[in-house]
Coordinates of C-alpha atoms (C1' of nucleotides) in Angstrom, one line a residue:
Chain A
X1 CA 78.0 -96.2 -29.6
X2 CA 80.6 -99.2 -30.0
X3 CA 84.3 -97.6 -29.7
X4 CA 88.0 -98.3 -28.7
X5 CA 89.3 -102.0 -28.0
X6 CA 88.2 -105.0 -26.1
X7 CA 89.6 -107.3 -24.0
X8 CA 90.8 -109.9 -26.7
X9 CA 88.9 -113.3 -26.0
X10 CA 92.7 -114.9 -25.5
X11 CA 93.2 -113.0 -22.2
X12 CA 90.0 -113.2 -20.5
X13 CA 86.9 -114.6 -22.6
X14 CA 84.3 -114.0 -19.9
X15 CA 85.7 -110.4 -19.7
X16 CA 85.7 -110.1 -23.1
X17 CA 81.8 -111.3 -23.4
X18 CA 80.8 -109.2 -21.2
X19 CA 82.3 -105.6 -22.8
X20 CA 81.4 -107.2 -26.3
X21 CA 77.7 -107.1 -25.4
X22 CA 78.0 -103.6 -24.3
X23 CA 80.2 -102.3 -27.0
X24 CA 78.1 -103.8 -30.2
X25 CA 75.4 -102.0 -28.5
X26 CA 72.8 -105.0 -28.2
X27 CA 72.1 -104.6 -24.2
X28 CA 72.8 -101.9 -21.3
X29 CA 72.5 -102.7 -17.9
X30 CA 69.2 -102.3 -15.3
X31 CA 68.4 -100.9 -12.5
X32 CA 66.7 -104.2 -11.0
X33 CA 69.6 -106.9 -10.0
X34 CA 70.2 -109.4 -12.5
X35 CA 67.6 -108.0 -15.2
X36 CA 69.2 -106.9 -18.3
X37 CA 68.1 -103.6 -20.6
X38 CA 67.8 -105.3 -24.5
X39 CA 68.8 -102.7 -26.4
X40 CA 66.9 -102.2 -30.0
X41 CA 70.0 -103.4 -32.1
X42 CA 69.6 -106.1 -29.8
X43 CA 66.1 -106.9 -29.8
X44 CA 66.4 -106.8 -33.7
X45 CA 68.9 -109.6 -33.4
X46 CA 65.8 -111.5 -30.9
X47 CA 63.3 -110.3 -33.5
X48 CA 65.2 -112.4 -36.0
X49 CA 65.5 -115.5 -33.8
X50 CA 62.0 -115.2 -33.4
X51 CA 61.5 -114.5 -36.8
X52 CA 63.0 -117.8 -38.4
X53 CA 61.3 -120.5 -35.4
X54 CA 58.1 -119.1 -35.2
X55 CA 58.4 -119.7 -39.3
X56 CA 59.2 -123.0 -38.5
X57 CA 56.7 -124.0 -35.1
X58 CA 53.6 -122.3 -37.7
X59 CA 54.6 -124.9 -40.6
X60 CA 54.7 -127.5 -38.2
X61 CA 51.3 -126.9 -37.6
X62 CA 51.1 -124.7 -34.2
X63 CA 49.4 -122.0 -32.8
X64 CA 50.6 -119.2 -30.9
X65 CA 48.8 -118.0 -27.6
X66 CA 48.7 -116.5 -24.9
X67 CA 48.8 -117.5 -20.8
X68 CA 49.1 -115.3 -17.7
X69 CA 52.6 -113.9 -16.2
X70 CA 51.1 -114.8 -12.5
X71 CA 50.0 -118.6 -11.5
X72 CA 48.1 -119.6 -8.3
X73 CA 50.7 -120.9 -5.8
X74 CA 49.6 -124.4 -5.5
X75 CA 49.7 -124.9 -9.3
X76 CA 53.1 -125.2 -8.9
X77 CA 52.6 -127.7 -6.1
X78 CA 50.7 -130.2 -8.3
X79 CA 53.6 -131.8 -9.6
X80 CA 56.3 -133.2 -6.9
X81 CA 59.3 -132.7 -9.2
X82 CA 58.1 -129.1 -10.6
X83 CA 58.0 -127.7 -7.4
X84 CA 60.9 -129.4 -6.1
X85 CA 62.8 -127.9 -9.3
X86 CA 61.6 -124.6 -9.3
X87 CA 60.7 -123.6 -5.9
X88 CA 64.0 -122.0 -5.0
X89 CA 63.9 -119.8 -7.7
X90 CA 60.6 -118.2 -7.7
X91 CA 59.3 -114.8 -7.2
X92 CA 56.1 -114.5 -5.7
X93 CA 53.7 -111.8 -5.3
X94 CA 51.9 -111.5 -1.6
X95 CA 50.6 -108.1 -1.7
X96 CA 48.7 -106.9 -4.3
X97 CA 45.8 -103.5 -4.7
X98 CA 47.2 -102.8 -0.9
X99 CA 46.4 -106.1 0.4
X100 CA 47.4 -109.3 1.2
X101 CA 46.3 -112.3 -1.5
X102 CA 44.3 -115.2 0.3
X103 CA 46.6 -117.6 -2.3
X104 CA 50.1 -115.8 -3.6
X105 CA 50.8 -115.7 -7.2
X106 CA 54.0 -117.1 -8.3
X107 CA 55.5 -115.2 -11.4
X108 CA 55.8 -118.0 -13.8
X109 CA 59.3 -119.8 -14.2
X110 CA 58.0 -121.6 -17.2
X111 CA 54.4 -122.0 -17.6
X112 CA 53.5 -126.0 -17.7
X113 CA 51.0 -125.9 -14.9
X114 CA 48.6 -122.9 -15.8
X115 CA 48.8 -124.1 -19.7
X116 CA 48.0 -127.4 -18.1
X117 CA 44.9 -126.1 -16.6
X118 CA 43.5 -125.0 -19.5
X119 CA 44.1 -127.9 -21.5
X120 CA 42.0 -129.8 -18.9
X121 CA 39.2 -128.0 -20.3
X122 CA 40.1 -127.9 -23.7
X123 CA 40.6 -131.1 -23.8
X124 CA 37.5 -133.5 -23.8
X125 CA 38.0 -136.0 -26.9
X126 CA 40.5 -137.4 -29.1
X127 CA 39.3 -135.2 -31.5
X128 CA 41.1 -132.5 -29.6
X129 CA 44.3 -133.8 -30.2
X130 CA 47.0 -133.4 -30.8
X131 CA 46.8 -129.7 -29.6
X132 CA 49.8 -127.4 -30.4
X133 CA 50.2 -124.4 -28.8
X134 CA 52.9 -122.0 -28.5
X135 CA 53.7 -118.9 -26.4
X136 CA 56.3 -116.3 -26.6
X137 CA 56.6 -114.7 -23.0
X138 CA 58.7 -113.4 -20.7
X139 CA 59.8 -115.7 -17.6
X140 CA 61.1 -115.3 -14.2
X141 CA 63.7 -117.4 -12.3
X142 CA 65.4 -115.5 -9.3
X143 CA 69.1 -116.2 -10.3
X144 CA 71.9 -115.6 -7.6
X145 CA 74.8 -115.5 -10.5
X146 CA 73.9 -113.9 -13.9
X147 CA 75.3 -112.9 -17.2
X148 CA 73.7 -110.5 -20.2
X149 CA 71.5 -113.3 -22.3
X150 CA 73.0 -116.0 -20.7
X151 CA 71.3 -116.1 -17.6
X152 CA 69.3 -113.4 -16.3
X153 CA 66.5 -113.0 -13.6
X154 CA 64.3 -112.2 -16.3
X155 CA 64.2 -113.7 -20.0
X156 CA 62.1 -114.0 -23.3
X157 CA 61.9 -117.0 -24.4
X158 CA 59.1 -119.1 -26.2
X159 CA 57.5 -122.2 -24.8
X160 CA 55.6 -124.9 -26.6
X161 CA 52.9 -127.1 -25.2
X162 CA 51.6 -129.8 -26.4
X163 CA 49.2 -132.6 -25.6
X164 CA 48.9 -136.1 -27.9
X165 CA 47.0 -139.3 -27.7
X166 CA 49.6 -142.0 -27.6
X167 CA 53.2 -141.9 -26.1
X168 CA 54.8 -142.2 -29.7
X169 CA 52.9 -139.2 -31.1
X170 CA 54.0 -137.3 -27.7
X171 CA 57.9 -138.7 -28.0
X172 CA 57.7 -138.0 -32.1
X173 CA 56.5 -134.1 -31.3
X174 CA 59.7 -134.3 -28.8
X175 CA 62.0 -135.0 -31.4
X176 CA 60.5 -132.7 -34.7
X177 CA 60.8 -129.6 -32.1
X178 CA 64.6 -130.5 -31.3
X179 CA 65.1 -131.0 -35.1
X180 CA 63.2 -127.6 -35.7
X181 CA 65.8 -126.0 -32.8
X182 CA 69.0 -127.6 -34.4
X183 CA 67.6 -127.0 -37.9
X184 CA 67.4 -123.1 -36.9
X185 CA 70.6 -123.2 -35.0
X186 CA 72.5 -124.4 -38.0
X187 CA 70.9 -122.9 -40.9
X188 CA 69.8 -119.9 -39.8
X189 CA 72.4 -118.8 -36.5
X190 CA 75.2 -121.0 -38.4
X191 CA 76.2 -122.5 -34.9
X192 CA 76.7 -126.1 -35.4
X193 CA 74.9 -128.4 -32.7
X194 CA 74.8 -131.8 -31.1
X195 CA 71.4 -133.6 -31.0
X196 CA 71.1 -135.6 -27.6
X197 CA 69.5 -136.7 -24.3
X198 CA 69.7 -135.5 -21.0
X199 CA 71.0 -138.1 -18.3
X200 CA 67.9 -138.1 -15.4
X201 CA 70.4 -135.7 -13.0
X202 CA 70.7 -133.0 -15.7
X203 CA 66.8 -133.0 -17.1
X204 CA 63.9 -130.5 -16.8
X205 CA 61.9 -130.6 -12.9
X206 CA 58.8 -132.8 -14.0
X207 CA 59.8 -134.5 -17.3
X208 CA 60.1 -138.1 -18.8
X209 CA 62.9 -137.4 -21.1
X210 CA 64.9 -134.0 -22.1
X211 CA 66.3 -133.2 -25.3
X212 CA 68.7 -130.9 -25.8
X213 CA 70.9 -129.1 -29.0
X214 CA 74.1 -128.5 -26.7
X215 CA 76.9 -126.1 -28.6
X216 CA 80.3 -125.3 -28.2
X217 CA 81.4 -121.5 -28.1
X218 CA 84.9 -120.2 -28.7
X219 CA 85.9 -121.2 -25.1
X220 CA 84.8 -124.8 -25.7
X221 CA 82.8 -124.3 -23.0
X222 CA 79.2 -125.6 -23.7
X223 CA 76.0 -123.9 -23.8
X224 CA 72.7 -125.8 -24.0
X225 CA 70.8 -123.7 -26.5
X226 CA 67.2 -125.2 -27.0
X227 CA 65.4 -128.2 -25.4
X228 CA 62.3 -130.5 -25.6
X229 CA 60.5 -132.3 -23.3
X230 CA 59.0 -135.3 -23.2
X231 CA 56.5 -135.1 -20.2
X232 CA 55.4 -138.6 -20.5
X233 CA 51.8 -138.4 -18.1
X234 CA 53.3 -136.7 -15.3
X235 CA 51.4 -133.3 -15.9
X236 CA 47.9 -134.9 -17.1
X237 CA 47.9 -137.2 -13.9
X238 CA 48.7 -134.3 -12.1
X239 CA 45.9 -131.7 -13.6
X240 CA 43.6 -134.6 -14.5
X241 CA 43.6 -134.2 -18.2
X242 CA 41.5 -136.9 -19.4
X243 CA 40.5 -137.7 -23.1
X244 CA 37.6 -140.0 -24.7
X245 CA 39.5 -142.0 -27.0
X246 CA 37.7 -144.1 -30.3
X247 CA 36.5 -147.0 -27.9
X248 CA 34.9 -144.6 -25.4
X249 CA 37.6 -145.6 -23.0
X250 CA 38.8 -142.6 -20.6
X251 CA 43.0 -141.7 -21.2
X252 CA 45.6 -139.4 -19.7
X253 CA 47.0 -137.8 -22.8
X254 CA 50.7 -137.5 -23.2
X255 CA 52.4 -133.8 -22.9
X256 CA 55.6 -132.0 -24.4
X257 CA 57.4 -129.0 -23.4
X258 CA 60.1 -127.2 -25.5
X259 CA 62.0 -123.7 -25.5
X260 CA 64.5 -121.4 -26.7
X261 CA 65.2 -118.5 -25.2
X262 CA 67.3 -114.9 -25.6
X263 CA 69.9 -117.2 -24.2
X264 CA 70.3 -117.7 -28.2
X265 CA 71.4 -114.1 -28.4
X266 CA 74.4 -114.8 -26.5
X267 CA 75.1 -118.1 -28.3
X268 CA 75.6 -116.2 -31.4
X269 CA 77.9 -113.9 -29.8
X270 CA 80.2 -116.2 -28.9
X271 CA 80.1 -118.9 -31.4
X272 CA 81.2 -116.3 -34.0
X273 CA 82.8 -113.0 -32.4
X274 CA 86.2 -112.3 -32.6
X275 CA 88.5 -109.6 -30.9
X276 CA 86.9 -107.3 -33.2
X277 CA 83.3 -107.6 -32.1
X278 CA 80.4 -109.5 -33.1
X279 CA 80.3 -111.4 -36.5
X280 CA 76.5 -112.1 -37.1
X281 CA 75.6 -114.8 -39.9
X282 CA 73.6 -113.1 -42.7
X283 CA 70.3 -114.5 -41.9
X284 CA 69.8 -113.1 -38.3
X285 CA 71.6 -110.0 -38.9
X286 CA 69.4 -107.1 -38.0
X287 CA 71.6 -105.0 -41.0
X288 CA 73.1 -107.4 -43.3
X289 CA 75.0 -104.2 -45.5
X290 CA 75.6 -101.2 -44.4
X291 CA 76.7 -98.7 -46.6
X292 CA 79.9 -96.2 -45.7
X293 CA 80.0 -93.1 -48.3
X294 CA 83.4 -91.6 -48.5
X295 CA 83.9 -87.8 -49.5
X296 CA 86.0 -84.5 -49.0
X297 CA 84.2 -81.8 -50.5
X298 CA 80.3 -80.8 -50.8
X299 CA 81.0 -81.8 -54.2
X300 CA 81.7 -84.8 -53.7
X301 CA 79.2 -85.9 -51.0
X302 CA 76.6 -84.7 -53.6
X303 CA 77.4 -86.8 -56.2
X304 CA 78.8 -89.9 -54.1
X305 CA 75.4 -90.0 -52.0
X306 CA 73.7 -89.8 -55.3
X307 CA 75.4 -93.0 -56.0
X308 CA 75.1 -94.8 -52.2
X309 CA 71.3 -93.5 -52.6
X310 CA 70.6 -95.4 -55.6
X311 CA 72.4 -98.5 -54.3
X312 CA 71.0 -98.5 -51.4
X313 CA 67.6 -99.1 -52.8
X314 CA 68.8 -101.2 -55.0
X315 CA 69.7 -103.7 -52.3
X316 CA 67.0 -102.9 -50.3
X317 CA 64.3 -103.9 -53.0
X318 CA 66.0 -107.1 -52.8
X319 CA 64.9 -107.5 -49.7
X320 CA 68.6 -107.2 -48.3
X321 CA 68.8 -105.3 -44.6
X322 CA 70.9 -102.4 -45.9
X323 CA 71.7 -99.3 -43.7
X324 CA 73.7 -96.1 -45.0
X325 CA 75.6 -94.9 -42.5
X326 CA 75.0 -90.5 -42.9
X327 CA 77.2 -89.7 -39.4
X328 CA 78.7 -86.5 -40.4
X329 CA 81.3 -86.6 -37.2
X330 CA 82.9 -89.5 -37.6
X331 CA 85.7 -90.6 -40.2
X332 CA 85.1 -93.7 -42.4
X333 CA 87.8 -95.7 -40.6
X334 CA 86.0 -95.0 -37.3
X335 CA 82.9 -96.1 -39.3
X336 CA 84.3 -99.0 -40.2
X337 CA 85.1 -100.5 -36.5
X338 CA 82.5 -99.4 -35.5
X339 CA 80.3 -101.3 -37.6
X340 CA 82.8 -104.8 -37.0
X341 CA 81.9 -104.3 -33.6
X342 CA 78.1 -104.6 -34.1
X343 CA 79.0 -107.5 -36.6
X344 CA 77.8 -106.7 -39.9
X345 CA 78.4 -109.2 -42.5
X346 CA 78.9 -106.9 -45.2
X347 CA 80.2 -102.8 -45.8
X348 CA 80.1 -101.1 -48.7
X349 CA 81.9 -98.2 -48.9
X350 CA 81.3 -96.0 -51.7
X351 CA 84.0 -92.7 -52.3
X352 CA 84.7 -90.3 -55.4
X353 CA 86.9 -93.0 -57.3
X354 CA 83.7 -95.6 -57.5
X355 CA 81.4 -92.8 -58.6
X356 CA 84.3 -92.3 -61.5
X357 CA 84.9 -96.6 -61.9
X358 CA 81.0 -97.7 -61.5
X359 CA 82.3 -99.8 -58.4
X360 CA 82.1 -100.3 -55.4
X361 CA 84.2 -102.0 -52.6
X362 CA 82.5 -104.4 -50.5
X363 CA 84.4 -106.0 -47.8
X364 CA 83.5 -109.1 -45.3
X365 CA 83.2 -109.1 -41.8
X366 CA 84.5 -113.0 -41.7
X367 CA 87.6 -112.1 -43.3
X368 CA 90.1 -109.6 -41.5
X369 CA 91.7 -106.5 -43.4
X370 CA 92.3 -106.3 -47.1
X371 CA 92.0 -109.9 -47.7
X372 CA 87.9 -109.5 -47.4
X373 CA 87.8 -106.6 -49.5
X374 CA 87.1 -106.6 -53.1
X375 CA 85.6 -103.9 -55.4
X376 CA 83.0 -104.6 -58.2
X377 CA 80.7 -103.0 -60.7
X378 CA 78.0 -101.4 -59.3
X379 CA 76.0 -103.2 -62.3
X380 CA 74.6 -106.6 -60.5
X381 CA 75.7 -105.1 -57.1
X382 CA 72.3 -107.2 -55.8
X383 CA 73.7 -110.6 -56.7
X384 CA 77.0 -109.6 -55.6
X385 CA 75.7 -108.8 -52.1
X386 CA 73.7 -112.0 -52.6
X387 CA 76.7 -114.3 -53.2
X388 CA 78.8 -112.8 -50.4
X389 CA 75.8 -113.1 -47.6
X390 CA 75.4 -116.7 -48.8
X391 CA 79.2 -117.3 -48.7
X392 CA 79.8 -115.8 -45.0
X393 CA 77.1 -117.5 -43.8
X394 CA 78.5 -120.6 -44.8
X395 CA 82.0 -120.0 -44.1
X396 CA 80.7 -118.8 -40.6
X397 CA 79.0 -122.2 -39.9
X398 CA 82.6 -123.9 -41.4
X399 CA 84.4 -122.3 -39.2
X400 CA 82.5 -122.8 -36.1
X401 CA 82.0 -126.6 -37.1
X402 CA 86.2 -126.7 -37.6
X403 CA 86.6 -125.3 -33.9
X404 CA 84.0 -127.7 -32.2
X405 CA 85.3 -131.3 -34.5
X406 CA 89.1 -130.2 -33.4
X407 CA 88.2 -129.9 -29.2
X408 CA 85.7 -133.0 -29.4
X409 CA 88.2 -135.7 -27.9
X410 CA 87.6 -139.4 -27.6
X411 CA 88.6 -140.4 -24.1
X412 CA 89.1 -143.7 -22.4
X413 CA 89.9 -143.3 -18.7
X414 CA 89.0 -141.2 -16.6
X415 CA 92.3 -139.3 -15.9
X416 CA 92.0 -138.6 -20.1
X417 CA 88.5 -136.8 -19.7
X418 CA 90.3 -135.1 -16.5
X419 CA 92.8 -133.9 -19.1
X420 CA 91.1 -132.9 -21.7
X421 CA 88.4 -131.1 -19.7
X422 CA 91.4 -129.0 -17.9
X423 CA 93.3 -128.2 -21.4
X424 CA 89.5 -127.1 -22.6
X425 CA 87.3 -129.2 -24.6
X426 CA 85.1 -131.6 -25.0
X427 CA 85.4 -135.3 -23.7
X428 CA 83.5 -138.0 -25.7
X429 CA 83.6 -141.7 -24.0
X430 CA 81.7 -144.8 -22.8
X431 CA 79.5 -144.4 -19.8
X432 CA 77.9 -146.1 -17.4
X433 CA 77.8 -144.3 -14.4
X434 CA 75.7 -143.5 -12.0
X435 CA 74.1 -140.2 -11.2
X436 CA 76.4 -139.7 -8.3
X437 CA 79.4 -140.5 -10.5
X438 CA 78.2 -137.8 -12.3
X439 CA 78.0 -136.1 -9.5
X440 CA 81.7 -136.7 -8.5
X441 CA 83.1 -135.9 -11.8
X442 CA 81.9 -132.6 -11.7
X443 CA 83.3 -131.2 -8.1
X444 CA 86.6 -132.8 -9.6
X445 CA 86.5 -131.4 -12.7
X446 CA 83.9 -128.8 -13.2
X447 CA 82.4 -130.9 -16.3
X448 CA 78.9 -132.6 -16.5
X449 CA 77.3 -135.0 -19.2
X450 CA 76.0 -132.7 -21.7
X451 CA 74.1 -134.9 -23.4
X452 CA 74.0 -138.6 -24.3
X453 CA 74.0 -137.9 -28.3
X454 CA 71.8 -138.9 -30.5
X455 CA 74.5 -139.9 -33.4
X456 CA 76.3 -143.0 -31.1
X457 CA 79.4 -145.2 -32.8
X458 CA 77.3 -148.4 -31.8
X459 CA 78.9 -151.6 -30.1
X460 CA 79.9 -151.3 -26.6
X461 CA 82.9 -150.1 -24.8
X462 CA 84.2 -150.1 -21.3
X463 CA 82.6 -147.1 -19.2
X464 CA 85.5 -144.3 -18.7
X465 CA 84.9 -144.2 -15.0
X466 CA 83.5 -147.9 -13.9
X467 CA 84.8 -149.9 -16.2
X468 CA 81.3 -151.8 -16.8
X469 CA 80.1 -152.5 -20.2
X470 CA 78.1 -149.6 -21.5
X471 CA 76.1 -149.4 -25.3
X472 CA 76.3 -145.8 -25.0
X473 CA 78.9 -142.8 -25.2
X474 CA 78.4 -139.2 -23.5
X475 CA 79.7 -136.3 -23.7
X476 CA 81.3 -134.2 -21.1
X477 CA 81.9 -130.8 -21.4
X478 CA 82.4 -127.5 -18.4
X479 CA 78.9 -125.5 -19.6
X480 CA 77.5 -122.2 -19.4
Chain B
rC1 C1' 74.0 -118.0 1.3
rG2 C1' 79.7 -117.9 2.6
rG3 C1' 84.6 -115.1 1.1
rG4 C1' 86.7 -110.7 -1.3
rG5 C1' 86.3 -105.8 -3.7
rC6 C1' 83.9 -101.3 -5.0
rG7 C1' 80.1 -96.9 -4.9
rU8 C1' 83.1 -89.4 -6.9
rA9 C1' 80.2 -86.1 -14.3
rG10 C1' 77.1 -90.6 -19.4
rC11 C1' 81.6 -94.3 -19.1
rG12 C1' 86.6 -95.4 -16.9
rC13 C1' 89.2 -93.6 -12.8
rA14 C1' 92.4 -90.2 -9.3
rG15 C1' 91.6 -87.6 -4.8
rU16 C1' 90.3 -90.6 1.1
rC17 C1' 95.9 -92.8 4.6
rU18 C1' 97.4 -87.0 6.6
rG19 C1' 89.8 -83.1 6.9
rG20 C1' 90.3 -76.8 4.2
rU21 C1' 85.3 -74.3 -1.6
rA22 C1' 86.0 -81.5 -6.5
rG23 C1' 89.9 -83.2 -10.7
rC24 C1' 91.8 -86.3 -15.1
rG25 C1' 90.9 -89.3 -19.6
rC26 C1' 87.0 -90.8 -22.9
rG27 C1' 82.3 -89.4 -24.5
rC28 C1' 78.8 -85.1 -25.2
rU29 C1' 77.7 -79.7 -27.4
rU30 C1' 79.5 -75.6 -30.9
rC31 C1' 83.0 -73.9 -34.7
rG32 C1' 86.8 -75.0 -37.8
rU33 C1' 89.8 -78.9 -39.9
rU34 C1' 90.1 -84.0 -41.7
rC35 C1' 87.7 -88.0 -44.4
rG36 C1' 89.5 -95.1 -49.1
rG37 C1' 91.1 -98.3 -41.5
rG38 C1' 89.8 -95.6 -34.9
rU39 C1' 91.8 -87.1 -37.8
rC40 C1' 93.3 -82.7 -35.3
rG41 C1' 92.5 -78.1 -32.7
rA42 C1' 89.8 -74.3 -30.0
rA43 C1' 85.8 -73.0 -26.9
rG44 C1' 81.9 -75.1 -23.8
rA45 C1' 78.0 -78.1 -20.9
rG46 C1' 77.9 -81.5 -17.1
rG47 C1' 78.8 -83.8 -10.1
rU48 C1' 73.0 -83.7 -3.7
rC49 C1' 81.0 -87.4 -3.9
rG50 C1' 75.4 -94.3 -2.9
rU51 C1' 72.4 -93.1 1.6
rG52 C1' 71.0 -91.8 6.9
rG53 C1' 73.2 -90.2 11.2
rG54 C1' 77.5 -88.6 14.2
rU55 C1' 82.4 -85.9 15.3
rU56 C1' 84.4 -81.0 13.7
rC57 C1' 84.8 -74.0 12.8
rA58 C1' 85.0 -77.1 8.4
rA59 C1' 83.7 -84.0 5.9
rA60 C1' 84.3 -87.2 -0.8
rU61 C1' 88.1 -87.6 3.3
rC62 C1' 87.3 -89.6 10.3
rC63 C1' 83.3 -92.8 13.2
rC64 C1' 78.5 -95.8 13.2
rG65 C1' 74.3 -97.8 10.5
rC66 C1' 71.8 -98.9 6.0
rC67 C1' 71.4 -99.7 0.6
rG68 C1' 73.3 -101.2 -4.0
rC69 C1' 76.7 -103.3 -7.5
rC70 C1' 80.8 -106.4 -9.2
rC71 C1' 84.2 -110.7 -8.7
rC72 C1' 85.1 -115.8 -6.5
rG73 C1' 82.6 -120.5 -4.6
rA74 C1' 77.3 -124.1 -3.8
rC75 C1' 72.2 -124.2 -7.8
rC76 C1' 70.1 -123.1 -13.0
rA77 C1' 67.4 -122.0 -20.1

RNA sequence: CGGGGCGUAGCGCAGUCUGGUAGCGCGCUUCGUUCGGGUCGAAGAGGUCGUGGGUUCAAAUCCCGCCGCCCCGACCA
């Protein structure tokens, strides 16, 4: 159970992530190194992620399915820059019933190459196409550093596949599953995001093109939260996909990759949490009110849980997440942190004087103390509640979108980006550098190219580090 | 993989230097009290001191080996 302070995110932010995670109660630690325990309030909060893309991935007209957690070895190897990408981080079994395998089974790290293989047989004509499948899985990289949802051994995640006839379908599938990503992020996890592309050093082992949604969290540090892939040919050369197109002619089809992970979990935590725990927008909140009653006597609780009862259903046939805390140890105002910490948008607390008034006070997790707190008539509590969810869940996204415009700064020269990276932030500029420059900028400063965005200011400008004439600006940023 | 730190009750720690029958805070259980912002009190439960060996009359404590975890650096959703 969440209790007692945390280390405020002004002192030490990593310190204060990592107790926050524990405290709201969303994960616990495991046994196996660098695997993490999701706890169910957690995996409410993942159930809800899940919830509002697999919405979105079905209405863009995929299908979810299902592939195996082990892949034959030399899979992997069929594509040069998979394997090169990947190969340090696998797990692979050797020994299996007692004996040794004649080929060992890599645990999959993403799952391109066995998908792959069966699109080679599922795939005979352009009739087949475009074919959009989806998977939500569990993947294994063998991390040496990791942090609870940010980067474990072990994560969910989903991962779509898909296979098209031309290069523009392929590259216009890239981009609607980015726009689906940022068009959760924003809407649903109200974490404002920037639409962009990868430079070639920073994208995915294998692909043509990356495209990432890259966001800021309260450290300004940045944490690349979804991203799609355009795979050009390179996997249908490589597991000899071939199609029969409308003139009889044999083709390679073109592929796409794209995922989101529980990553996203820890993205929420800190693009909203504050010193006082987690602060979950409305729409991915596993409780979205949670009702504290209030009594002395037996008298009292009677009639007042009467009241919480009947509002409580009230709300609930609404189809609002409502909980009623009935602890019997614990005071309201230990209630009442306690439910900050796990980041409830909205408590109700209902005590003798509402039963008496026909009110109720409901107060806001995304305003502090008595300035969120407001009592009304219990009489349209439903579009009360209504109003407030919508309202947070806007203000949260506000707020979030006020912290990233103010640490975006526009920087000429390099020893600008060196400053602005050092006071914390974001450096926007002209580039055109090299992926060795890149390279050099971040053993001096810690900060890579996020992305090269999609919104750009057009005309040209003098690269920050070279000097050369460059049509495009990129963003650097230190990241997660 | 390199550098540093740590393994003692569910959690956080003291005890180790100087060997002598294991302690504190929080949490947990029961009872009472309190309840509109982290109530208070009483009585309890709970530990092969990471692990294997060695020294000793006696080891959490000294010696040797092993295992694990955390932090800091090079790689990553």
């Amino acid at each position: 159970m969440a209790q007692q302070a945390v280390t405020p995110q002004s002192v030490d932010f990593s310190k204060w992530y990592n107790e926050i995670v524990y405290k709201a109660d969303l994960c616990d630690q495991s046994p196996v190194r660098g695997c993490l325990i999701i706890k169910p309030y957690g995996y409410e909060l993942w159930e809800a992620i899940k919830g509002g893309l697999d919405r979105r991935f079905k209405a863009t007209g995929h299908q979810n399915a299902y592939f195996p957690l082990f892949i034959p070895e030399s899979f992997l190897k069929r594509e040069a820059e998979h394997v090169e990408g990947f190969s340090p981080e696998l797990a692979v079994v050797t020994i299996a019933g007692g004996k040794e395998l004649e080929e060992p089974l890599v645990v999959r790290p993403t799952s391109e190459t066995i998908i792959m293989d069966s699109f080679k047989n599922w795939i005979q004509s352009y009739r087949d196409l475009p074919l959009l499948i989806n998977q939500w899985a569990n993947v294994v990289r063998w991390e040496l550093r990791t942090r609870p949802f940010l980067r474990t051994t072990e994560f969910l995640w989903q991962e779509g596949h898909t296979a098209h006839a031309t290069a523009e379908e392929a590259e216009a599938e890239t981009m609607q599953m980015l726009e689906v990503y940022a068009d959760f992020a924003v809407n649903d996890a109200a974490i404002p995001v920037i639409r962009g592309r990868k430079t070639d050093r920073e994208k995915f082992a294998g692909a043509m093109h990356t495209y990432t949604i890259e966001a800021m969290m309260r450290d300004k540090k940045a944490l690349q939260s979804g991203t799609s892939h355009n795979l050009g040919q390179n996997f249908a050369k490589a597991f000899d996909i071939k199609f029969l197109d409308q003139n009889n002619e044999s083709q390679y089809p073109w592929t796409t990759s794209w995922g989101l992970s529980t990553r996203m979990v820890g993205a929420i935590v800190m693009t909203h949490g504050d010193d006082k725990g987690l602060r979950l927008p409305p729409k991915v909140a596993p409780i979205q009110v949670v009702i504290v009653p209030i009594f002395k006597t037996d008298d009292e609780r009677s009639v007042v849980m009467e009241t919480v009862d009947r509002l409580s259903k009230e709300l609930s046939n609404a189809a609002i997440r409502v909980h009623v805390d009935r602890r019997e140890g614990q005071s309201p105002g230990f209630k009442f942190n306690d439910w900050e910490m796990r980041g409830v948008p909205v408590r109700m607390e209902i005590g003798p004087k509402d039963v008496q008034n026909g009110s109720a006070a409901l107060a806001r997790r995304d305003m502090p103390g008595k300035e969120g707190k407001q009592f009304v008539p219990q009489a349209g509590i439903v579009a009360a509640v209504q109003d407030l969810l919508v309202d947070i869940q806007a203000n949260l996204l506000k707020q979030a979108e006020t912290l990233r415009e103010e640490n975006i700064h526009d920087v000429k020269r390099y020893d600008e980006l060196k400053d602005v990276i050092e006071k914390g932030g974001w450096a926007r500029g002209w580039w055109a550098g090299t992926g060795d420059d890149e390279g050099r900028i971040k053993e001096e400063t810690g900060a890579t190219i996020r992305c090269i965005p999609f919104a750009q200011p057009g005309g040209k400008g003098a690269c920050l580090l070279t000097g050369k004439e460059s049509a495009q600006v990129v963003l650097f940023a230190k990241a997660y």
